[in-house]
Coordinates of C-alpha atoms in Angstrom, one line a residue:
Chain A
D1 CA 11.0 -2.3 1.8
G2 CA 12.1 0.4 -0.5
G3 CA 11.9 3.5 1.4
I4 CA 13.3 6.5 3.5
T5 CA 12.7 7.2 7.2
Q6 CA 12.3 10.1 9.2
S7 CA 12.7 9.8 13.2
P8 CA 11.1 11.2 15.5
K9 CA 7.8 11.0 14.2
Y10 CA 7.5 13.8 17.0
L11 CA 10.0 15.8 18.5
F12 CA 9.0 18.5 21.0
R13 CA 12.4 21.2 21.8
K14 CA 12.3 23.6 24.7
E15 CA 13.3 27.3 23.7
G16 CA 17.6 27.5 23.2
Q17 CA 17.8 24.0 22.4
N18 CA 19.0 22.1 19.1
V19 CA 17.6 19.5 17.9
T20 CA 18.5 17.6 15.4
L21 CA 16.5 15.4 12.9
S22 CA 16.7 11.7 11.5
C23 CA 17.1 11.0 7.5
E24 CA 18.3 7.8 6.4
Q25 CA 17.0 6.1 3.3
N26 CA 17.7 2.7 1.8
L27 CA 16.9 3.6 -2.5
N28 CA 20.8 3.4 -3.1
H29 CA 19.5 7.7 -3.8
D30 CA 22.2 10.8 -4.6
A31 CA 20.0 13.6 -4.0
M32 CA 18.9 13.9 -0.5
Y33 CA 17.1 17.5 0.2
W34 CA 15.5 18.6 3.5
Y35 CA 12.1 21.0 3.0
R36 CA 10.1 22.6 5.6
Q37 CA 5.6 23.2 5.3
D38 CA 3.7 24.9 6.8
P39 CA 0.1 26.1 7.1
G40 CA -0.8 27.8 3.9
Q41 CA 3.0 28.0 3.1
G42 CA 4.0 25.0 0.7
L43 CA 6.2 22.9 1.5
R44 CA 10.0 25.2 1.2
L45 CA 13.4 23.8 0.6
I46 CA 15.8 24.3 3.5
Y47 CA 18.9 21.9 2.6
Y48 CA 20.9 19.4 -0.3
S49 CA 22.9 17.4 -0.7
Q50 CA 24.2 15.8 -4.3
I51 CA 26.9 13.7 -3.4
V52 CA 27.8 12.9 0.4
N53 CA 30.0 15.1 1.8
D54 CA 28.2 18.4 -0.3
F55 CA 24.7 20.2 0.3
Q56 CA 23.6 23.2 -0.7
K57 CA 21.3 26.0 1.2
G58 CA 17.5 26.1 0.1
D59 CA 15.6 29.1 0.7
I60 CA 15.5 28.8 3.6
A61 CA 18.7 27.3 6.1
E62 CA 19.0 30.0 8.4
G63 CA 18.8 28.2 11.3
Y64 CA 19.8 25.5 10.0
S65 CA 23.0 22.9 9.3
V66 CA 23.1 19.8 7.8
S67 CA 26.0 16.7 7.2
R68 CA 25.6 13.5 4.5
E69 CA 28.4 11.7 6.0
K70 CA 27.6 8.9 4.1
K71 CA 25.2 8.3 1.2
E72 CA 21.6 6.9 2.9
S73 CA 21.7 9.8 6.0
F74 CA 21.6 13.1 6.1
P75 CA 19.9 14.3 9.4
L76 CA 19.2 18.2 9.9
T77 CA 19.9 20.6 13.2
V78 CA 17.6 22.7 13.9
T79 CA 19.5 25.1 16.1
S80 CA 18.9 27.8 19.2
A81 CA 19.3 30.3 15.8
Q82 CA 15.8 29.7 14.1
K83 CA 13.1 32.0 16.5
N84 CA 10.5 30.1 14.8
P85 CA 10.6 26.5 14.3
T86 CA 7.4 25.1 15.2
A87 CA 6.7 23.1 11.8
F88 CA 6.2 19.9 9.7
Y89 CA 9.7 19.0 8.7
L90 CA 10.3 16.2 5.1
C91 CA 13.5 14.4 3.9
A92 CA 12.9 14.0 0.4
S93 CA 15.4 11.6 -1.5
K94 CA 16.0 10.9 -5.1
E95 CA 18.4 9.7 -8.1
G96 CA 21.4 11.2 -9.4
R97 CA 19.4 11.4 -13.2
G98 CA 15.4 10.8 -11.8
T99 CA 12.5 13.3 -11.4
E100 CA 11.1 11.7 -8.9
A101 CA 11.1 12.6 -5.3
F102 CA 10.3 10.1 -2.7
F103 CA 9.5 11.9 0.8
G104 CA 9.5 10.6 4.3
Q105 CA 6.5 10.3 7.0
G106 CA 7.8 13.5 8.1
T107 CA 9.1 14.8 11.5
R108 CA 6.6 17.3 13.5
L109 CA 9.2 19.4 15.5
T110 CA 6.6 21.3 18.4
V111 CA 8.4 24.5 20.2
V112 CA 7.1 24.2 24.1
Chain B
Q1 CA 9.8 35.6 -5.1
Q2 CA 7.0 33.2 -5.7
Q3 CA 7.8 31.2 -8.3
V4 CA 4.7 28.7 -8.7
K5 CA 1.7 30.2 -8.1
Q6 CA -1.2 26.8 -6.8
S7 CA -4.9 27.8 -7.3
P8 CA -7.4 27.4 -4.3
Q9 CA -6.4 27.6 -1.5
S10 CA -9.0 24.1 -0.9
L11 CA -11.6 23.8 -2.8
I12 CA -15.3 21.2 -2.0
V13 CA -16.4 19.1 -4.4
Q14 CA -19.1 15.9 -4.6
K15 CA -18.3 13.1 -5.3
G16 CA -18.4 12.3 -8.3
G17 CA -17.8 15.8 -9.4
I18 CA -14.8 16.9 -10.9
S19 CA -11.9 18.4 -9.4
I20 CA -9.6 21.4 -10.9
I21 CA -6.2 23.0 -9.8
N22 CA -4.4 25.2 -11.2
C23 CA -1.3 26.5 -10.7
A24 CA 1.2 29.3 -12.7
Y25 CA 4.5 29.1 -13.6
E26 CA 7.0 32.9 -14.0
N27 CA 10.3 29.9 -14.9
T28 CA 10.6 29.1 -18.3
A29 CA 13.7 27.2 -18.4
F30 CA 11.5 24.4 -16.6
D31 CA 10.7 21.3 -17.7
Y32 CA 9.6 18.4 -15.2
F33 CA 5.8 19.4 -13.1
P34 CA 4.2 16.6 -11.5
W35 CA 1.3 16.6 -9.0
Y36 CA 1.8 14.9 -5.2
Q37 CA -0.9 13.5 -3.5
Q38 CA -0.8 14.2 0.8
F39 CA -2.7 12.5 3.7
P40 CA -2.9 14.2 6.9
G41 CA 0.2 13.4 8.9
K42 CA 2.0 12.4 6.1
G43 CA 4.8 13.0 2.9
P44 CA 3.5 13.8 -0.5
A45 CA 3.6 11.0 -2.6
L46 CA 4.3 11.9 -6.5
L47 CA 0.9 11.6 -8.6
I48 CA 1.1 12.7 -11.8
A49 CA 3.6 14.1 -14.2
I50 CA 4.2 15.8 -17.8
R51 CA 7.3 17.4 -19.2
P52 CA 6.2 20.2 -21.3
D53 CA 6.4 18.3 -25.1
V54 CA 2.6 17.0 -24.4
S55 CA -0.6 18.9 -23.9
E56 CA -1.6 16.8 -21.3
K57 CA -1.7 13.5 -19.4
K58 CA -3.6 10.8 -18.5
E59 CA -3.5 8.3 -15.3
G60 CA -7.0 6.8 -14.5
R61 CA -8.5 10.1 -13.5
F62 CA -6.3 12.4 -13.0
T63 CA -5.1 14.2 -15.9
I64 CA -3.3 16.9 -16.5
S65 CA -3.0 19.2 -18.1
F66 CA -0.5 21.8 -19.9
N67 CA -0.5 25.3 -21.6
K68 CA 3.2 26.4 -22.4
S69 CA 2.2 29.7 -23.7
A70 CA 0.9 30.8 -20.5
K71 CA 2.3 29.0 -18.6
Q72 CA -0.5 27.2 -17.1
F73 CA -0.6 23.4 -16.4
S74 CA -3.4 22.7 -14.5
L75 CA -4.6 18.7 -12.8
H76 CA -7.4 17.2 -13.2
I77 CA -10.3 14.6 -11.5
M78 CA -12.7 13.0 -12.3
D79 CA -15.2 10.6 -10.8
S80 CA -13.8 12.5 -7.3
Q81 CA -13.4 9.7 -4.1
P82 CA -14.1 10.5 -0.6
G83 CA -10.8 9.0 -1.0
D84 CA -9.0 11.8 -2.4
S85 CA -9.5 13.8 0.0
A86 CA -6.3 15.5 0.2
T87 CA -3.8 18.2 0.0
Y88 CA -2.5 18.4 -3.3
F89 CA 0.8 20.4 -4.9
C90 CA 1.6 21.2 -7.2
A91 CA 5.2 21.9 -8.6
A92 CA 8.0 22.4 -10.7
S93 CA 11.8 21.4 -11.6
L94 CA 14.7 22.4 -14.2
R95 CA 15.1 18.7 -15.8
N96 CA 18.1 17.0 -14.6
T97 CA 21.6 17.7 -15.4
G98 CA 23.2 15.4 -13.2
T99 CA 23.0 17.5 -10.0
A100 CA 20.8 18.1 -7.7
S101 CA 17.0 19.7 -9.5
K102 CA 15.3 21.5 -7.0
L103 CA 11.7 20.9 -6.8
T104 CA 9.3 24.4 -6.6
F105 CA 6.3 24.4 -5.1
G106 CA 2.9 25.8 -5.5
T107 CA 1.9 25.8 -1.7
G108 CA -1.0 23.2 -1.8
T109 CA -4.5 22.9 -2.8
R110 CA -6.5 21.2 0.3
L111 CA -9.8 19.2 -0.9
Q112 CA -12.5 18.0 0.2
V113 CA -15.0 15.5 -1.4
T114 CA -18.5 15.2 0.1
L115 CA -20.5 12.0 -0.5

C-alpha cells in the first residue's frame, strides 16, 4: 500500500537530548513537509523539501534540522535548542505539481 | 501573522443538523483552498477542496462555499452524523508552479455531533 509512514508513534525525550523523527513515503512524491501541531494553533510548517538534497525553512524552523538524502525519506531532528518540543509532529508529501498533501499518522513527542 | 483565520474553535451540532465552519484569508494570491478532516491521534486527510474560479463545490454531504470578494470560504456539512465528529482544518496555498507550494492552515474547529 502506498502511503507515508512516521515512526515512532510516541517518543519521549529528556531535557538536553536530540531526537530524530522518521518519515518515509512510497508515493514517489517530490515534495515533503514537516508540520508541528499544538492545541488551538493548527498546523505550523517547520521545514519542507522540494527535491533530494534541498530543503527550506518554514515558519518555525528554530531548534529543528532536517535532511533529504533520499526521495523517500525526510527525517526531522528536534535538537536541544528547541525549548518547547512537546507536540504532535506530522509529515506530509505531495507531487511536485500536485495539490493534495498526504499526511502520515504523526509522532507525539513528549519531554520528560 | 495568521494568514488564514478559522472559526469557531469548537462546534456542537445535533445529529441531522448542519455544521458550518468559516475561514477568511488575507493573501489574495492564494488560489487553492482545501479542507482537511482529522480524527484523534491520526494525521489529517483531504476532505474537499475548491479553486476560486467557482463559488461552490459539493461532494456528498460536504459543500464548500467560496466568496472571492470577501476573501472567505466555508465548509457546510449537511445531515451531520456522529461519525463526522473530528477536527476540521481549512487551508490555503498558491497554485503549484513546479516548486513545493506550502499549505497555510487555519487553527482548526473541533466538531462534535451529538445524538
